[in-house]
Amino acid sequence: MAAAKQTPALVLDVDGYDVRLTNPDRVYFSEGGQTKLDLANYYLSVGPGIVNALRDRPCMLHRFPKGVEGPKVHQKRLPAGAPPWVETVRLHFPRFGLHADELCVQRLADVIWAVQMSTVEFHPWNSRRADTEKPDEWRIDLDPMPRCGYDTVRRAAHVSREILGELGAVGWPKTSGGRGLHIYVRIAPVHGFQDVRRAALAFAREVERRLPDDVTTAWWRRDRAPDDLFVDYNQNARDHTIAAAYSVRGNSRGTVSAPVTWDEIDDAVPDDFTIATMPDRFARLGDLHAGIDDAVFDLAPLLEWAERDERAGQDTPPEPEE
C-alpha cells in the first residue's frame, strides 16, 4: 500500500518573521475538523490578546503532536530547533536542582512557532522575566467539583467581584475553557509567591464566608463535597500555571479560555467560546484584557486579612510541590 501523501509545509509571514508550518492539514480537533493550520490561523486572529497574556512570562507548553486526542507533552524547556529570534527565560527548580529555559513570548511569531511545535495550550507563570520570583498577577480560580453547577460558579464570580470592589481592586474575568472561571488581578511585583498565595487564600476564605453553602477552601480534595466550588488559591504557588487568556484547550471541540465582560457572566457558558467562534468575537470586541496593566492593586489589605486569619488559628496549608 502506498504511503499517504503528506501535504507540503507552508511558510507563514508573521509580522515579518517566517514561520514554517509542517503537516498543516493534520486534524487537531475532531468535533469541528479544525487542523493545525486552523489553529495557527486562530492564534493569528487573536494575536494582540494572546501576546498580551504571554509577553515576558515563562511559559509551559502543552503539546499534542498527534492532535488533542493523542498523547500530551508538558514542555517546560524550549523544544529543540527554535529560530534564533525565539527568546527564553531561565528558571531554577530547587527541589530537583535543575534549570529550565522556558519560552518567553515577545511577539506573535513566537506563538505561531510554538504551534508549529504542536502546542495547543499556553500556560504562563504569573511572574515576568524581570523578576520571576515576584508575581505581578494574582489569579482567582473558581474550580467546580464534579457535581457543581455553573450557576454556582456564577454566584461565586459575582461575590468575588463584590469583594474586589470593596478592596478597590479590578478583576478581569475569563472562562477557563472548561467548567470554571478565572479572575485575574494585576498586582505590583513586590511580594514573593508565598505571600501572594497567602493573600489569595485570605480572599478565598472571604468568598467562602459569604457563600458557605457553595464554596470551599478545603486543602484536601477528599474534604470537598462533589457539589462544592473550590476557590483554588494554589494557582498562585510557584510553578503552578493555568491556561492563558485566549489559549485554546486540548479537547475535541477546541474551547478557548476566553475573556468575558462582567455583564456576560450570567448568560455566557464556556462552550460558547471556541476556536471557531472566537475570531469573529475578537474582531468585534478586541482584547477585553487590554487594560489590565493599568489597574495595579496593592496586596497589603489581603495580607492583613491573612495575618488576622492566622492569629485566629486558620493556618496556611503547606505549599504544593513544584
Short mmCIF file of C-alpha atoms in Angstrom, two decimals:
data_model
loop_
_atom_site.label_atom_id
_atom_site.label_comp_id
_atom_site.label_asym_id
_atom_site.label_seq_id
_atom_site.Cartn_x
_atom_site.Cartn_y
_atom_site.Cartn_z
CA MET A 1 0.00 0.00 0.00
CA ALA A 2 1.34 3.39 -0.93
CA ALA A 3 2.04 5.77 1.92
CA ALA A 4 -0.41 8.63 2.38
CA LYS A 5 0.76 11.74 0.59
CA GLN A 6 1.91 14.41 3.01
CA THR A 7 0.74 17.97 2.46
CA PRO A 8 3.70 20.26 1.79
CA ALA A 9 4.82 22.60 4.55
CA LEU A 10 3.71 26.23 4.47
CA VAL A 11 5.71 29.32 5.33
CA LEU A 12 3.68 31.93 7.19
CA ASP A 13 4.77 35.56 7.27
CA VAL A 14 4.03 36.66 10.83
CA ASP A 15 4.79 40.37 11.11
CA GLY A 16 7.95 39.95 9.07
CA TYR A 17 9.09 36.68 10.62
CA ASP A 18 8.93 33.50 8.54
CA VAL A 19 7.40 30.56 10.42
CA ARG A 20 7.43 27.16 8.71
CA LEU A 21 4.32 25.07 9.39
CA THR A 22 4.58 21.37 8.66
CA ASN A 23 1.59 19.00 8.39
CA PRO A 24 -0.82 21.95 8.07
CA ASP A 25 -3.79 19.67 7.31
CA ARG A 26 -3.36 17.38 10.33
CA VAL A 27 -6.69 17.38 12.18
CA TYR A 28 -6.25 18.55 15.76
CA PHE A 29 -9.90 18.95 16.84
CA SER A 30 -12.14 16.10 15.79
CA GLU A 31 -15.51 17.68 16.58
CA GLY A 32 -15.15 20.55 14.11
CA GLY A 33 -12.37 19.10 11.98
CA GLN A 34 -10.02 22.02 12.59
CA THR A 35 -6.43 21.43 11.54
CA LYS A 36 -3.01 22.57 12.61
CA LEU A 37 -3.30 25.41 10.08
CA ASP A 38 -6.67 26.38 11.55
CA LEU A 39 -5.02 26.50 14.98
CA ALA A 40 -2.30 28.79 13.65
CA ASN A 41 -4.89 31.00 11.98
CA TYR A 42 -6.87 31.16 15.21
CA TYR A 43 -3.86 32.48 17.12
CA LEU A 44 -3.16 34.94 14.31
CA SER A 45 -6.74 36.20 14.63
CA VAL A 46 -6.39 36.91 18.37
CA GLY A 47 -2.75 37.97 18.14
CA PRO A 48 -2.76 41.10 20.32
CA GLY A 49 -4.72 39.24 23.02
CA ILE A 50 -2.55 36.13 23.26
CA VAL A 51 0.67 38.16 23.14
CA ASN A 52 -0.65 40.49 25.87
CA ALA A 53 -1.39 37.44 28.02
CA LEU A 54 2.03 35.83 27.50
CA ARG A 55 4.53 38.65 26.98
CA ASP A 56 7.65 38.37 29.16
CA ARG A 57 6.29 35.40 31.12
CA PRO A 58 7.93 31.99 31.41
CA CYS A 59 5.53 29.71 29.56
CA MET A 60 4.94 25.98 29.79
CA LEU A 61 3.72 24.46 26.54
CA HIS A 62 1.07 21.74 26.34
CA ARG A 63 1.89 19.98 23.07
CA PHE A 64 -0.25 17.47 21.19
CA PRO A 65 1.88 16.07 18.34
CA LYS A 66 -0.95 13.87 17.03
CA GLY A 67 -3.86 16.18 17.79
CA VAL A 68 -5.73 16.67 21.05
CA GLU A 69 -6.98 13.09 21.23
CA GLY A 70 -3.40 11.84 21.17
CA PRO A 71 -0.76 11.98 23.90
CA LYS A 72 0.01 15.30 25.57
CA VAL A 73 3.52 16.57 26.27
CA HIS A 74 4.04 19.04 29.13
CA GLN A 75 7.06 21.00 27.93
CA LYS A 76 8.97 23.27 30.29
CA ARG A 77 12.15 23.52 28.25
CA LEU A 78 12.03 25.18 24.86
CA PRO A 79 11.76 22.50 22.19
CA ALA A 80 14.82 21.99 20.03
CA GLY A 81 15.08 23.72 16.67
CA ALA A 82 13.82 27.17 17.66
CA PRO A 83 14.74 30.09 15.38
CA PRO A 84 17.33 32.47 16.84
CA TRP A 85 14.70 35.15 17.44
CA VAL A 86 12.67 32.99 19.88
CA GLU A 87 13.59 34.07 23.42
CA THR A 88 13.68 32.14 26.68
CA VAL A 89 13.89 32.82 30.41
CA ARG A 90 15.89 30.57 32.74
CA LEU A 91 14.11 29.14 35.77
CA HIS A 92 15.50 27.22 38.73
CA PHE A 93 13.69 24.27 40.31
CA PRO A 94 15.29 23.81 43.74
CA ARG A 95 13.53 20.54 44.58
CA PHE A 96 15.32 18.81 41.72
CA GLY A 97 18.41 21.03 41.50
CA LEU A 98 17.61 21.69 37.84
CA HIS A 99 17.18 24.61 35.47
CA ALA A 100 14.88 25.02 32.50
CA ASP A 101 14.91 27.60 29.73
CA GLU A 102 11.22 28.24 29.05
CA LEU A 103 9.64 30.07 26.14
CA CYS A 104 9.30 33.80 26.82
CA VAL A 105 6.94 35.27 24.23
CA GLN A 106 7.86 38.66 22.81
CA ARG A 107 5.89 38.64 19.56
CA LEU A 108 3.15 36.80 17.71
CA ALA A 109 5.67 34.85 15.64
CA ASP A 110 6.82 33.14 18.86
CA VAL A 111 3.28 31.88 19.41
CA ILE A 112 2.94 30.59 15.85
CA TRP A 113 6.31 28.87 16.08
CA ALA A 114 5.06 27.11 19.22
CA VAL A 115 2.00 25.98 17.22
CA GLN A 116 4.41 24.55 14.64
CA MET A 117 5.83 22.54 17.54
CA SER A 118 2.28 21.17 18.14
CA THR A 119 1.48 23.48 21.05
CA VAL A 120 -2.25 23.88 21.68
CA GLU A 121 -2.28 25.28 25.22
CA PHE A 122 -0.10 28.06 26.63
CA HIS A 123 0.37 28.08 30.41
CA PRO A 124 2.33 31.15 31.55
CA TRP A 125 3.71 31.89 35.00
CA ASN A 126 2.14 34.75 36.93
CA SER A 127 5.52 36.49 37.07
CA ARG A 128 7.70 38.05 34.38
CA ARG A 129 11.29 37.72 33.27
CA ALA A 130 12.42 40.91 35.07
CA ASP A 131 12.00 39.03 38.36
CA THR A 132 10.47 35.59 38.04
CA GLU A 133 10.22 35.27 41.85
CA LYS A 134 7.87 38.28 42.22
CA PRO A 135 4.41 37.69 40.68
CA ASP A 136 2.58 40.59 39.10
CA GLU A 137 -0.66 38.66 38.59
CA TRP A 138 -3.00 37.32 41.27
CA ARG A 139 -5.22 34.56 39.89
CA ILE A 140 -8.62 33.67 41.34
CA ASP A 141 -9.55 30.21 40.08
CA LEU A 142 -13.21 29.26 40.58
CA ASP A 143 -12.89 25.50 40.17
CA PRO A 144 -16.11 23.46 40.32
CA MET A 145 -16.10 19.96 41.75
CA PRO A 146 -17.72 17.24 39.56
CA ARG A 147 -21.35 17.91 40.57
CA CYS A 148 -21.06 21.67 40.98
CA GLY A 149 -23.30 23.51 38.53
CA TYR A 150 -22.31 26.56 36.54
CA ASP A 151 -24.87 28.69 38.39
CA THR A 152 -22.70 28.23 41.49
CA VAL A 153 -19.66 29.37 39.53
CA ARG A 154 -21.58 32.49 38.51
CA ARG A 155 -22.61 33.24 42.12
CA ALA A 156 -19.03 32.91 43.27
CA ALA A 157 -17.87 35.18 40.45
CA HIS A 158 -20.32 37.92 41.47
CA VAL A 159 -19.33 37.65 45.13
CA SER A 160 -15.67 37.77 44.12
CA ARG A 161 -16.33 40.94 42.17
CA GLU A 162 -18.17 42.43 45.14
CA ILE A 163 -15.21 41.76 47.45
CA LEU A 164 -12.72 43.06 44.89
CA GLY A 165 -14.76 46.26 44.66
CA GLU A 166 -14.64 46.67 48.44
CA LEU A 167 -10.86 46.26 48.29
CA GLY A 168 -10.52 48.74 45.43
CA ALA A 169 -9.26 46.07 43.03
CA VAL A 170 -10.27 45.49 39.42
CA GLY A 171 -10.90 41.89 38.35
CA TRP A 172 -10.59 40.68 34.77
CA PRO A 173 -12.71 37.56 34.23
CA LYS A 174 -12.29 34.80 31.68
CA THR A 175 -13.66 31.35 31.17
CA SER A 176 -11.27 28.52 31.96
CA GLY A 177 -12.10 26.75 28.73
CA GLY A 178 -13.51 24.00 30.93
CA ARG A 179 -16.24 24.28 33.58
CA GLY A 180 -14.85 27.12 35.66
CA LEU A 181 -13.98 30.79 35.64
CA HIS A 182 -10.76 32.66 36.30
CA ILE A 183 -10.44 36.24 37.50
CA TYR A 184 -7.08 37.98 37.14
CA VAL A 185 -5.92 40.98 39.15
CA ARG A 186 -2.77 42.90 38.31
CA ILE A 187 -0.54 43.43 41.36
CA ALA A 188 2.73 45.22 41.98
CA PRO A 189 5.65 42.75 41.70
CA VAL A 190 6.91 43.31 45.24
CA HIS A 191 5.85 40.11 47.03
CA GLY A 192 7.09 36.56 46.66
CA PHE A 193 4.94 33.57 45.74
CA GLN A 194 4.37 32.62 49.37
CA ASP A 195 2.79 35.96 50.27
CA VAL A 196 0.74 36.12 47.07
CA ARG A 197 -0.62 32.65 47.88
CA ARG A 198 -1.38 33.74 51.47
CA ALA A 199 -3.27 36.76 50.13
CA ALA A 200 -5.15 34.57 47.65
CA LEU A 201 -6.15 32.19 50.46
CA ALA A 202 -7.40 35.09 52.61
CA PHE A 203 -9.55 36.25 49.71
CA ALA A 204 -10.83 32.73 49.07
CA ARG A 205 -11.83 32.39 52.72
CA GLU A 206 -13.84 35.61 52.47
CA VAL A 207 -15.70 34.22 49.43
CA GLU A 208 -16.33 31.06 51.46
CA ARG A 209 -17.71 33.09 54.39
CA ARG A 210 -20.20 34.81 52.10
CA LEU A 211 -21.22 31.63 50.27
CA PRO A 212 -20.81 28.94 52.95
CA ASP A 213 -23.20 26.50 51.28
CA ASP A 214 -21.47 26.71 47.92
CA VAL A 215 -17.77 27.44 48.37
CA THR A 216 -14.89 25.61 50.00
CA THR A 217 -11.22 26.29 50.61
CA ALA A 218 -10.56 22.78 51.94
CA TRP A 219 -6.96 21.80 51.28
CA TRP A 220 -7.57 18.10 50.68
CA ARG A 221 -9.74 17.07 47.76
CA ARG A 222 -11.32 14.34 49.90
CA ASP A 223 -12.67 17.07 52.20
CA ARG A 224 -14.60 18.79 49.41
CA ALA A 225 -18.19 17.79 48.61
CA PRO A 226 -18.88 16.84 44.98
CA ASP A 227 -21.13 19.89 44.55
CA ASP A 228 -18.65 22.37 46.09
CA LEU A 229 -16.96 25.23 44.29
CA PHE A 230 -13.27 25.29 45.25
CA VAL A 231 -11.57 28.68 45.17
CA ASP A 232 -8.16 27.38 44.20
CA TYR A 233 -5.62 29.72 45.77
CA ASN A 234 -2.87 27.20 44.95
CA GLN A 235 -2.78 28.51 41.37
CA ASN A 236 -0.67 31.32 42.86
CA ALA A 237 2.04 28.96 44.10
CA ARG A 238 5.40 28.91 42.36
CA ASP A 239 5.41 26.99 39.06
CA HIS A 240 1.64 26.45 39.13
CA THR A 241 0.13 27.64 35.89
CA ILE A 242 -3.26 27.80 34.19
CA ALA A 243 -4.23 28.36 30.58
CA ALA A 244 -3.67 31.92 29.39
CA ALA A 245 -6.37 34.23 28.17
CA TYR A 246 -7.10 33.26 24.55
CA SER A 247 -5.38 29.88 24.92
CA VAL A 248 -7.14 27.04 23.16
CA ARG A 249 -7.75 23.99 25.36
CA GLY A 250 -6.83 20.45 24.47
CA ASN A 251 -10.28 18.99 23.88
CA SER A 252 -12.03 17.78 20.74
CA ARG A 253 -14.21 20.90 20.48
CA GLY A 254 -11.34 23.37 20.78
CA THR A 255 -12.79 25.50 23.56
CA VAL A 256 -10.93 28.69 24.47
CA SER A 257 -10.09 30.34 27.77
CA ALA A 258 -11.96 33.46 26.76
CA PRO A 259 -12.01 36.90 28.39
CA VAL A 260 -15.57 37.99 29.10
CA THR A 261 -17.20 41.13 30.45
CA TRP A 262 -18.84 41.11 33.85
CA ASP A 263 -22.18 41.73 32.12
CA GLU A 264 -21.77 38.44 30.24
CA ILE A 265 -21.27 36.26 33.30
CA ASP A 266 -24.97 35.44 33.79
CA ASP A 267 -25.67 34.40 30.22
CA ALA A 268 -22.45 33.11 28.69
CA VAL A 269 -21.41 29.49 29.05
CA PRO A 270 -17.87 28.17 28.47
CA ASP A 271 -18.86 26.21 25.37
CA ASP A 272 -19.82 29.48 23.64
CA PHE A 273 -16.13 30.22 23.14
CA THR A 274 -14.24 28.01 20.72
CA ILE A 275 -11.55 28.10 18.07
CA ALA A 276 -14.42 28.55 15.58
CA THR A 277 -16.30 31.37 17.32
CA MET A 278 -13.53 33.45 18.89
CA PRO A 279 -12.02 35.05 15.76
CA ASP A 280 -15.26 36.93 14.96
CA ARG A 281 -15.70 37.86 18.61
CA PHE A 282 -12.16 39.23 18.81
CA ALA A 283 -12.65 41.18 15.59
CA ARG A 284 -15.73 42.84 17.15
CA LEU A 285 -14.54 43.37 20.73
CA GLY A 286 -10.76 43.35 20.63
CA ASP A 287 -8.79 42.29 23.70
CA LEU A 288 -11.07 42.56 26.73
CA HIS A 289 -8.00 42.33 29.00
CA ALA A 290 -6.13 45.13 27.22
CA GLY A 291 -6.37 47.48 30.21
CA ILE A 292 -5.19 45.07 32.90
CA ASP A 293 -1.73 46.64 33.26
CA ASP A 294 -3.32 49.99 34.10
CA ALA A 295 -5.18 48.64 37.17
CA VAL A 296 -2.49 47.63 39.67
CA PHE A 297 -3.66 46.54 43.14
CA ASP A 298 -1.67 46.63 46.40
CA LEU A 299 -1.97 43.30 48.24
CA ALA A 300 -1.48 44.92 51.68
CA PRO A 301 -5.16 44.65 52.76
CA LEU A 302 -5.28 40.97 51.87
CA LEU A 303 -2.04 40.27 53.72
CA GLU A 304 -3.65 41.91 56.76
CA TRP A 305 -6.59 39.55 56.33
CA ALA A 306 -4.15 36.65 56.13
CA GLU A 307 -2.50 37.72 59.40
CA ARG A 308 -5.92 38.05 61.04
CA ASP A 309 -6.88 34.53 59.94
CA GLU A 310 -3.57 33.11 61.11
CA ARG A 311 -3.98 34.74 64.54
CA ALA A 312 -7.41 33.10 64.72
CA GLY A 313 -5.83 29.70 64.15
CA GLN A 314 -6.51 29.35 60.43
CA ASP A 315 -3.12 28.18 59.28
CA THR A 316 -1.93 28.40 55.71
CA PRO A 317 -1.65 24.87 54.24
CA PRO A 318 1.81 23.81 53.07
CA GLU A 319 3.00 24.85 49.63
CA PRO A 320 2.15 22.32 46.93
CA GLU A 321 5.18 20.69 45.37
CA GLU A 322 6.60 22.22 42.20
#
